[in-house]
Coordinates of C-alpha atoms (C1' of nucleotides) in Angstrom, one line a residue:
Chain G
X1 CA -97.3 -40.7 -96.8
X2 CA -98.9 -44.0 -96.7
X3 CA -101.2 -43.1 -99.6
X4 CA -98.4 -41.5 -101.6
X5 CA -96.3 -44.6 -101.3
X6 CA -99.1 -46.8 -102.3
X7 CA -99.7 -44.7 -105.4
X8 CA -96.2 -44.6 -106.4
X9 CA -95.9 -48.3 -105.9
X10 CA -98.7 -48.5 -108.4
X11 CA -96.6 -46.9 -111.0
X12 CA -98.4 -43.6 -111.1
X13 CA -97.2 -40.3 -109.7
X14 CA -99.1 -38.9 -106.8
X15 CA -101.4 -36.0 -107.1
X16 CA -99.0 -33.4 -106.0
X17 CA -96.6 -34.0 -108.7
X18 CA -99.5 -34.2 -111.1
X19 CA -100.9 -30.8 -110.2
X20 CA -97.6 -29.1 -109.9
X21 CA -96.8 -30.3 -113.2
X22 CA -99.8 -28.7 -114.6
X23 CA -99.0 -25.4 -113.0
X24 CA -95.5 -25.6 -114.4
X25 CA -95.1 -23.3 -117.3
X26 CA -92.7 -25.5 -119.0
X27 CA -95.1 -28.3 -119.3
X28 CA -98.3 -26.4 -119.2
X29 CA -100.4 -25.6 -122.2
X30 CA -102.4 -28.4 -123.6
X31 CA -100.6 -29.3 -126.7
X32 CA -96.9 -29.2 -126.5
X33 CA -96.9 -28.4 -130.2
X34 CA -99.2 -31.2 -131.2
X35 CA -102.1 -30.5 -133.5
X36 CA -102.3 -27.0 -132.3
X37 CA -102.7 -24.0 -134.5
X38 CA -103.2 -20.9 -132.4
X39 CA -105.4 -18.3 -134.0
X40 CA -107.2 -20.7 -136.2
X41 CA -110.2 -21.9 -134.3
X42 CA -111.2 -24.5 -136.9
X43 CA -108.1 -26.5 -136.3
X44 CA -108.0 -26.3 -132.5
X45 CA -108.7 -29.9 -131.5
X46 CA -111.8 -30.5 -129.5
X47 CA -112.0 -33.3 -127.2
X48 CA -115.1 -35.3 -126.3
X49 CA -116.8 -34.3 -123.2
X50 CA -116.3 -37.8 -121.9
X51 CA -112.7 -38.1 -123.1
X52 CA -110.4 -40.1 -120.8
X53 CA -107.0 -38.9 -119.7
X54 CA -104.6 -41.8 -119.9
X55 CA -101.6 -42.5 -117.9
X56 CA -98.7 -43.9 -119.8
X57 CA -96.0 -45.6 -117.8
X58 CA -92.8 -47.4 -118.5
X59 CA -91.6 -45.0 -121.2
X60 CA -87.9 -44.8 -121.9
X61 CA -86.5 -41.5 -120.7
X62 CA -85.0 -40.7 -124.0
X63 CA -88.4 -40.5 -125.7
X64 CA -90.2 -37.1 -125.6
X65 CA -93.6 -36.0 -126.9
X66 CA -92.6 -36.0 -130.5
X67 CA -91.2 -39.5 -130.3
X68 CA -94.3 -40.8 -128.5
X69 CA -96.8 -39.1 -130.7
X70 CA -96.5 -41.6 -133.7
X71 CA -96.9 -44.5 -131.4
X72 CA -100.2 -43.3 -130.0
X73 CA -101.6 -41.5 -133.0
X74 CA -102.6 -44.6 -134.7
X75 CA -105.5 -45.0 -132.3
X76 CA -106.9 -41.6 -132.9
X77 CA -106.4 -37.9 -132.9
X78 CA -104.4 -36.7 -129.9
X79 CA -105.7 -33.8 -127.9
X80 CA -102.9 -33.6 -125.4
X81 CA -99.7 -35.5 -124.7
X82 CA -97.4 -34.5 -121.9
X83 CA -94.3 -36.2 -120.7
X84 CA -94.1 -35.8 -116.9
X85 CA -91.0 -34.0 -115.8
X86 CA -89.5 -33.5 -112.4
X87 CA -90.8 -30.2 -111.0
X88 CA -87.3 -28.9 -110.2
X89 CA -84.8 -30.7 -112.3
X90 CA -87.0 -31.1 -115.4
X91 CA -85.9 -34.6 -115.6
X92 CA -88.1 -37.0 -117.6
X93 CA -90.0 -39.1 -115.2
X94 CA -90.6 -42.0 -117.5
X95 CA -94.3 -41.5 -117.8
X96 CA -96.8 -39.2 -119.5
X97 CA -100.4 -38.2 -119.7
X98 CA -102.3 -38.6 -122.9
X99 CA -105.7 -37.4 -123.9
X100 CA -107.3 -38.3 -127.2
X101 CA -109.9 -36.2 -128.7
X102 CA -112.3 -39.1 -128.6
X103 CA -113.0 -41.4 -125.7
X104 CA -113.1 -44.3 -128.1
X105 CA -109.4 -43.7 -129.1
X106 CA -108.4 -44.0 -125.5
X107 CA -110.2 -47.2 -125.0
X108 CA -108.6 -48.6 -128.2
X109 CA -105.1 -47.5 -127.2
X110 CA -105.6 -49.0 -123.8
X111 CA -106.7 -52.4 -125.0
X112 CA -104.0 -52.5 -127.7
X113 CA -101.1 -51.3 -125.7
X114 CA -101.5 -51.7 -121.9
X115 CA -99.0 -54.3 -120.9
X116 CA -98.9 -55.5 -124.4
X117 CA -95.4 -54.5 -125.4
X118 CA -92.2 -53.3 -123.7
X119 CA -90.5 -50.3 -125.1
X120 CA -86.7 -50.5 -125.8
X121 CA -84.6 -50.3 -122.7
X122 CA -87.5 -51.0 -120.3
X123 CA -87.9 -54.2 -118.4
X124 CA -91.6 -53.8 -117.7
X125 CA -94.4 -53.5 -120.3
X126 CA -95.9 -50.2 -121.1
X127 CA -98.8 -49.0 -119.0
X128 CA -101.8 -47.4 -120.6
X129 CA -104.7 -46.8 -118.4
X130 CA -107.0 -44.1 -117.2
X131 CA -105.0 -41.6 -115.0
X132 CA -105.6 -41.5 -111.3
X133 CA -107.0 -38.0 -111.8
X134 CA -109.8 -39.5 -113.8
X135 CA -112.9 -40.4 -111.9
X136 CA -112.3 -43.5 -110.0
X137 CA -116.0 -44.1 -110.3
X138 CA -117.2 -42.6 -107.2
X139 CA -119.1 -39.9 -108.9
X140 CA -121.1 -42.4 -110.9
X141 CA -121.4 -45.1 -108.4
X142 CA -124.5 -45.4 -106.4
X143 CA -125.3 -46.9 -103.0
X144 CA -128.7 -48.5 -103.0
X145 CA -130.3 -49.3 -99.7
X146 CA -133.5 -50.8 -98.6
X147 CA -133.6 -53.5 -101.1
X148 CA -135.4 -56.7 -100.5
X149 CA -132.9 -59.2 -99.3
X150 CA -134.1 -61.7 -101.9
X151 CA -133.3 -59.4 -104.8
X152 CA -130.5 -60.5 -107.0
X153 CA -128.0 -58.5 -109.0
X154 CA -130.2 -59.0 -112.0
X155 CA -133.2 -57.7 -110.2
X156 CA -131.3 -54.6 -109.3
X157 CA -130.0 -54.2 -112.8
X158 CA -133.5 -54.4 -114.2
X159 CA -134.5 -51.6 -111.9
X160 CA -131.6 -49.4 -112.8
X161 CA -130.9 -50.1 -116.5
X162 CA -133.4 -47.7 -117.8
X163 CA -131.2 -44.8 -116.6
X164 CA -128.0 -45.6 -118.3
X165 CA -125.3 -48.1 -119.0
X166 CA -124.5 -50.2 -115.9
X167 CA -120.9 -51.0 -115.6
X168 CA -121.1 -52.8 -112.3
X169 CA -123.8 -54.1 -110.1
X170 CA -123.0 -55.7 -106.8
X171 CA -125.2 -56.8 -103.9
X172 CA -123.5 -56.5 -100.6
X173 CA -123.6 -59.7 -98.8
X174 CA -122.6 -60.9 -95.4
X175 CA -120.1 -63.8 -94.8
X176 CA -123.0 -66.2 -95.1
X177 CA -123.8 -64.9 -98.6
X178 CA -127.0 -63.3 -97.5
X179 CA -127.9 -60.0 -98.9
X180 CA -127.5 -57.1 -96.6
X181 CA -130.3 -55.4 -98.5
X182 CA -128.1 -53.0 -100.3
X183 CA -126.0 -52.7 -103.4
X184 CA -123.6 -50.7 -105.5
X185 CA -124.6 -49.7 -109.0
X186 CA -122.0 -48.1 -111.2
X187 CA -123.0 -46.2 -114.3
X188 CA -120.8 -45.0 -117.2
X189 CA -121.4 -41.5 -116.3
X190 CA -122.3 -39.2 -113.5
X191 CA -125.4 -37.9 -115.3
X192 CA -126.8 -41.4 -115.6
X193 CA -126.3 -42.0 -111.9
X194 CA -127.9 -38.7 -111.1
X195 CA -130.9 -39.6 -113.3
X196 CA -131.3 -42.9 -111.4
X197 CA -131.2 -41.1 -108.1
X198 CA -133.9 -38.6 -109.3
X199 CA -136.1 -41.4 -110.5
X200 CA -135.6 -44.1 -108.0
X201 CA -134.7 -42.7 -104.6
X202 CA -137.7 -43.1 -102.3
X203 CA -139.8 -44.1 -105.3
X204 CA -141.0 -47.4 -103.9
X205 CA -140.8 -49.7 -100.9
X206 CA -139.6 -53.1 -101.4
X207 CA -141.5 -55.9 -99.8
X208 CA -140.0 -56.6 -96.4
X209 CA -138.1 -53.3 -96.3
X210 CA -138.8 -50.9 -93.5
X211 CA -138.7 -47.9 -95.6
X212 CA -138.6 -46.7 -99.2
X213 CA -135.7 -47.4 -101.6
X214 CA -132.5 -45.4 -100.9
X215 CA -130.5 -44.4 -103.9
X216 CA -127.5 -42.1 -103.4
X217 CA -124.0 -41.7 -104.4
X218 CA -121.6 -44.1 -102.7
X219 CA -119.3 -42.9 -100.1
X220 CA -116.3 -40.9 -101.3
X221 CA -112.8 -41.9 -100.2
X222 CA -113.0 -39.3 -97.5
X223 CA -116.2 -40.6 -96.1
X224 CA -114.9 -44.1 -96.2
X225 CA -111.9 -43.0 -94.3
X226 CA -114.1 -41.5 -91.7
X227 CA -116.2 -44.6 -91.5
X228 CA -113.1 -46.8 -91.1
X229 CA -111.7 -44.4 -88.5
X230 CA -114.8 -44.5 -86.5
X231 CA -114.8 -48.3 -86.6
X232 CA -111.2 -48.4 -85.6
X233 CA -111.7 -45.9 -82.9
X234 CA -114.6 -47.9 -81.5
X235 CA -112.6 -51.1 -81.5
X236 CA -109.5 -49.6 -79.9
X237 CA -111.8 -48.0 -77.3
X238 CA -109.4 -45.2 -76.8
X239 CA -110.7 -42.5 -79.1
X240 CA -114.3 -42.5 -78.4
X241 CA -115.9 -41.5 -81.8
X242 CA -118.8 -40.2 -79.8
X243 CA -116.6 -37.4 -78.7
X244 CA -117.8 -35.8 -81.9
X245 CA -121.2 -35.5 -80.2
X246 CA -119.8 -33.5 -77.3
X247 CA -121.8 -30.7 -78.8
X248 CA -120.5 -27.5 -77.5
X249 CA -117.3 -29.4 -76.7
X250 CA -116.8 -30.4 -80.3
X251 CA -113.8 -28.2 -80.5
X252 CA -112.4 -29.7 -77.4
X253 CA -112.9 -33.2 -78.9
X254 CA -111.3 -32.2 -82.1
X255 CA -108.4 -30.7 -80.4
X256 CA -108.0 -33.8 -78.4
X257 CA -108.1 -35.9 -81.5
X258 CA -105.6 -33.7 -83.3
X259 CA -103.2 -33.6 -80.4
X260 CA -103.5 -37.3 -80.0
X261 CA -102.8 -37.9 -83.7
X262 CA -99.8 -35.6 -83.5
X263 CA -98.5 -37.5 -80.5
X264 CA -99.0 -40.8 -82.0
X265 CA -97.3 -39.7 -85.2
X266 CA -94.3 -38.3 -83.5
X267 CA -94.0 -41.3 -81.3
X268 CA -94.3 -43.5 -84.2
X269 CA -91.6 -41.6 -86.0
X270 CA -89.4 -42.1 -83.0
X271 CA -89.7 -45.8 -83.6
X272 CA -91.6 -46.5 -80.4
X273 CA -94.8 -47.7 -82.1
X274 CA -95.4 -50.3 -84.6
X275 CA -96.4 -49.5 -88.2
X276 CA -100.0 -50.2 -87.5
X277 CA -100.0 -47.5 -84.9
X278 CA -98.4 -45.1 -87.4
X279 CA -101.1 -46.0 -89.8
X280 CA -103.7 -45.3 -87.1
X281 CA -102.1 -42.0 -86.4
X282 CA -102.2 -41.0 -90.0
X283 CA -105.8 -41.9 -90.2
X284 CA -106.5 -40.0 -87.1
X285 CA -105.0 -36.9 -88.6
X286 CA -107.1 -37.3 -91.6
X287 CA -110.1 -37.7 -89.5
X288 CA -109.4 -34.6 -87.4
X289 CA -108.9 -32.7 -90.6
X290 CA -112.1 -33.9 -92.0
X291 CA -113.9 -32.9 -88.9
X292 CA -112.5 -29.4 -89.2
X293 CA -113.9 -29.3 -92.7
X294 CA -117.3 -30.2 -91.4
X295 CA -117.3 -33.4 -93.4
X296 CA -118.0 -35.5 -90.4
X297 CA -121.4 -34.0 -90.3
X298 CA -122.0 -35.6 -87.0
X299 CA -125.2 -34.5 -85.3
X300 CA -124.3 -32.2 -82.5
X301 CA -127.1 -33.4 -80.3
X302 CA -126.3 -33.7 -76.7
X303 CA -128.3 -36.5 -75.2
X304 CA -130.3 -36.0 -72.2
X305 CA -128.4 -38.5 -70.3
X306 CA -127.1 -36.3 -67.5
X307 CA -129.4 -33.4 -67.8
X308 CA -133.1 -33.0 -67.5
X309 CA -135.0 -35.1 -69.9
X310 CA -138.4 -34.0 -71.1
X311 CA -141.1 -34.9 -68.7
X312 CA -138.7 -35.0 -65.8
X313 CA -137.9 -32.2 -63.5
X314 CA -135.3 -31.9 -60.9
X315 CA -135.1 -31.5 -58.0
X316 CA -138.7 -30.7 -57.1
X317 CA -139.2 -33.5 -54.7
X318 CA -142.6 -34.1 -53.4
X319 CA -142.6 -35.2 -49.9
X320 CA -144.8 -38.2 -50.5
X321 CA -145.4 -39.8 -53.8
X322 CA -149.0 -39.6 -54.8
X323 CA -150.5 -42.9 -56.0
X324 CA -151.8 -41.6 -59.2
X325 CA -149.9 -39.4 -61.5
X326 CA -151.1 -36.9 -64.2
X327 CA -149.3 -38.9 -66.8
X328 CA -150.9 -42.1 -65.6
X329 CA -148.1 -43.4 -63.5
X330 CA -149.7 -45.5 -60.9
X331 CA -147.0 -45.1 -58.5
X332 CA -144.1 -47.3 -57.4
X333 CA -143.3 -50.3 -59.3
X334 CA -144.1 -53.4 -57.3
X335 CA -140.8 -53.7 -55.5
X336 CA -139.6 -50.1 -55.6
X337 CA -140.0 -48.9 -52.1
X338 CA -137.1 -46.5 -51.7
X339 CA -137.5 -42.8 -51.0
X340 CA -137.7 -40.3 -53.8
X341 CA -134.3 -38.9 -54.6
X342 CA -133.2 -35.4 -55.3
X343 CA -131.8 -36.0 -58.7
X344 CA -134.6 -36.8 -60.9
X345 CA -138.3 -36.8 -60.4
X346 CA -141.1 -37.1 -62.8
X347 CA -142.9 -33.9 -63.6
X348 CA -146.2 -35.3 -62.6
X349 CA -144.9 -35.3 -59.1
X350 CA -144.3 -39.0 -58.9
X351 CA -141.0 -40.7 -58.6
X352 CA -141.8 -44.2 -59.2
X353 CA -138.4 -45.6 -58.4
X354 CA -136.3 -46.2 -55.5
X355 CA -133.1 -44.3 -54.9
X356 CA -130.7 -44.6 -57.7
X357 CA -128.3 -47.5 -57.3
X358 CA -124.8 -46.5 -56.2
X359 CA -123.4 -48.2 -59.2
X360 CA -125.5 -46.1 -61.6
X361 CA -122.7 -43.8 -62.5
X362 CA -120.4 -46.6 -63.5
X363 CA -121.1 -46.5 -67.2
X364 CA -120.2 -42.9 -67.3
X365 CA -117.1 -43.6 -65.4
X366 CA -116.3 -46.3 -67.8
X367 CA -116.9 -44.0 -70.7
X368 CA -114.6 -41.5 -69.1
X369 CA -111.8 -44.1 -68.9
X370 CA -111.1 -43.6 -72.6
X371 CA -110.5 -40.0 -72.1
X372 CA -108.5 -40.3 -68.9
X373 CA -106.4 -42.7 -70.8
X374 CA -104.9 -39.7 -72.5
X375 CA -103.2 -38.6 -69.4
X376 CA -100.8 -41.5 -69.9
X377 CA -99.2 -39.2 -72.5
X378 CA -97.6 -36.9 -70.2
X379 CA -96.3 -33.8 -71.9
X380 CA -98.6 -33.0 -74.7
X381 CA -101.7 -34.0 -73.0
X382 CA -100.8 -31.9 -70.0
X383 CA -100.9 -28.9 -72.3
X384 CA -104.3 -29.5 -73.7
X385 CA -105.9 -30.4 -70.5
X386 CA -104.9 -27.0 -69.3
X387 CA -106.0 -25.3 -72.5
X388 CA -109.4 -26.7 -72.5
X389 CA -112.2 -27.1 -70.0
X390 CA -112.9 -30.5 -68.6
X391 CA -115.3 -32.5 -70.7
X392 CA -118.9 -32.2 -69.7
X393 CA -120.0 -34.7 -67.1
X394 CA -121.9 -36.7 -69.7
X395 CA -120.6 -39.1 -72.3
X396 CA -123.0 -40.8 -74.5
X397 CA -123.1 -44.4 -73.8
X398 CA -122.2 -46.9 -76.4
X399 CA -125.2 -48.9 -77.5
X400 CA -124.3 -52.4 -76.8
X401 CA -125.7 -55.7 -75.6
X402 CA -124.8 -57.1 -72.3
X403 CA -124.0 -60.8 -71.7
X404 CA -126.6 -63.4 -72.2
X405 CA -129.5 -63.0 -69.8
X406 CA -128.7 -59.4 -69.1
X407 CA -130.7 -57.8 -71.9
X408 CA -134.3 -56.9 -71.7
X409 CA -136.8 -56.1 -74.3
X410 CA -139.4 -53.6 -73.1
X411 CA -142.6 -53.0 -74.9
X412 CA -145.5 -50.6 -74.4
X413 CA -143.3 -47.7 -73.4
X414 CA -144.9 -44.3 -73.2
X415 CA -144.6 -42.5 -76.5
X416 CA -142.5 -39.7 -75.0
X417 CA -139.9 -42.0 -73.4
X418 CA -136.5 -41.7 -74.8
X419 CA -133.2 -43.5 -74.0
X420 CA -132.6 -41.5 -70.9
X421 CA -136.1 -42.0 -69.4
X422 CA -135.8 -45.7 -70.2
X423 CA -132.5 -45.8 -68.4
X424 CA -133.9 -43.8 -65.5
X425 CA -136.7 -46.4 -65.2
X426 CA -134.3 -49.3 -64.9
X427 CA -131.4 -47.8 -62.9
X428 CA -132.9 -49.0 -59.6
X429 CA -132.3 -52.6 -60.5
X430 CA -128.6 -52.4 -61.3
X431 CA -125.9 -51.2 -63.5
X432 CA -127.5 -50.3 -66.8
X433 CA -124.9 -50.5 -69.5
X434 CA -127.2 -49.4 -72.3
X435 CA -130.7 -48.3 -72.9
X436 CA -132.2 -47.8 -76.3
X437 CA -135.7 -46.7 -77.3
X438 CA -136.4 -47.5 -80.9
X439 CA -137.3 -44.6 -83.0
X440 CA -138.9 -44.6 -86.4
X441 CA -136.3 -43.2 -88.7
X442 CA -138.8 -41.4 -90.9
X443 CA -140.9 -39.7 -88.2
X444 CA -138.5 -39.7 -85.3
X445 CA -141.3 -41.0 -83.2
X446 CA -140.7 -43.7 -80.6
X447 CA -141.8 -47.1 -81.6
X448 CA -142.7 -47.6 -77.9
X449 CA -140.2 -50.4 -77.4
X450 CA -136.7 -50.6 -76.5
X451 CA -133.8 -52.4 -74.9
X452 CA -132.1 -52.2 -71.6
X453 CA -128.9 -54.1 -70.8
X454 CA -127.5 -54.7 -67.4
X455 CA -124.1 -56.0 -66.5
X456 CA -125.4 -59.0 -64.7
X457 CA -128.4 -61.4 -65.0
X458 CA -129.6 -60.9 -61.5
X459 CA -130.3 -57.2 -62.2
X460 CA -132.2 -58.2 -65.3
X461 CA -134.3 -60.7 -63.4
X462 CA -135.0 -58.1 -60.7
X463 CA -136.1 -55.7 -63.3
X464 CA -138.4 -58.2 -64.9
X465 CA -139.9 -59.1 -61.6
X466 CA -140.5 -55.5 -60.7
X467 CA -141.4 -53.9 -64.0
X468 CA -143.1 -56.5 -66.1
X469 CA -146.8 -55.6 -66.1
X470 CA -146.1 -52.2 -64.6
X471 CA -148.9 -50.0 -65.6
X472 CA -148.4 -46.7 -67.3
X473 CA -151.5 -45.0 -68.4
X474 CA -153.6 -47.4 -70.3
X475 CA -150.7 -49.7 -71.0
X476 CA -148.8 -52.2 -69.1
X477 CA -145.1 -52.6 -69.7
X478 CA -143.9 -55.8 -71.1
X479 CA -140.5 -56.6 -69.8
X480 CA -138.8 -59.8 -70.7
X481 CA -135.4 -61.1 -71.7
X482 CA -134.5 -60.0 -75.2
X483 CA -135.0 -62.8 -77.6
X484 CA -131.6 -64.2 -78.7
X485 CA -130.9 -63.6 -82.3
X486 CA -130.8 -67.2 -83.3
X487 CA -134.1 -68.1 -81.7
X488 CA -136.9 -68.3 -84.1
X489 CA -139.8 -68.3 -81.9
X490 CA -142.6 -66.5 -83.7
X491 CA -143.3 -64.4 -80.5
Chain O
dT1 C1' -136.9 -58.1 -80.1
dG2 C1' -130.3 -53.9 -80.9
dA3 C1' -132.9 -50.2 -87.2
dA4 C1' -130.2 -51.2 -93.1
dA5 C1' -126.1 -50.1 -95.4
dT6 C1' -120.5 -48.1 -97.8
dT7 C1' -117.3 -52.9 -101.6

DNA sequence: TGAAATT
């Protein structure tokens, strides 16, 4: 509804009336008597492959195809001209679609007529512009990533101009004007764009870039909607976008989302929510629909957060930790003197950490809060909570930094450590709100460093005290406060 | 030393 209104406000009919018009026998057929001689192939007009369908707006309702024809014919041979009529009443809608045989004619007509004159009886100037059904450019627009941040629009143009006519070239910049290392490049045609992808994607690595050049088609509207949804969901904190990653519970998550959208929509219609909420609901419905179509393409990878990570077995608890482990763990960290616990023990038979802090489950509980929130919607949610199993006892944590002084940088991690293992290692010192091991995007290999965030500085300090210099195999962990972004210490 | 990103 939102989109439809926006389109109509723009002076063009929405797509439903457009397509229904085409399927309507009374207006179908591509000529409406213009330039068409059935049975004589030599006179059937051909249109250019790159012909543009024009939308003509602000046409007096007393003008039909034959009246309009002379007006437009002076710019070239007309391939098709169709006045739009109401699907049911057949009433003239005051606009038309026009396709010239040649692209050039359309361009000429557009520049000569668009908003240049007002037809008798109308109070706004005539509209002559590519129809909404024409490519809005997404199929010839490229997203370019992994650029050097120093590269200018001109640099990018030079790189891409060999493959076609560049209509638009924009470097994406932050508020400060600094390049984000990516750009949009729009060609005149899809083929040109494809050629550029073929030739340039992955072809080179710009100085300072962490991997090779990325050249791909820019997000479609749908994808953009998805992206916006996810951002919005994240900000509102109520519809955890990570729900998509529930894996086997994906259907559950989707059902939740759809239900939720329906509830919001109906509530909004009842006038209880503001327009923004209605908008959110509409977006939500779209998102759920997209998910159903598989467009979300979210990886269905359950994390190892609550289960058994590689290298860790449970609950085979050795009675006494041995001082030297197969994997090279040297035993307890300096201040970790608790008993081994039943929930997670390293496969090498060593549990180097004290009992898990009682607050350790809090992040999960916090994560759950978003879901429990739904129960505030009594009726409808009651239904789905009966219809579906409870969510798994694991919700992927959001990656985020804690307050200043709570974030640790950890280097020299064992290669096989993942987020879960990292968290496991630091849980004894407090409430870990996030743990992240960096992984090389190309190889999926750990880069052997990561971040852990606590919810308070004391935990962070305790972790540094205990774990900095902790020996694992041949390496000793480096555990220190994460360098603040603005600091420019070399190391 | 929180990956680089979708106007």
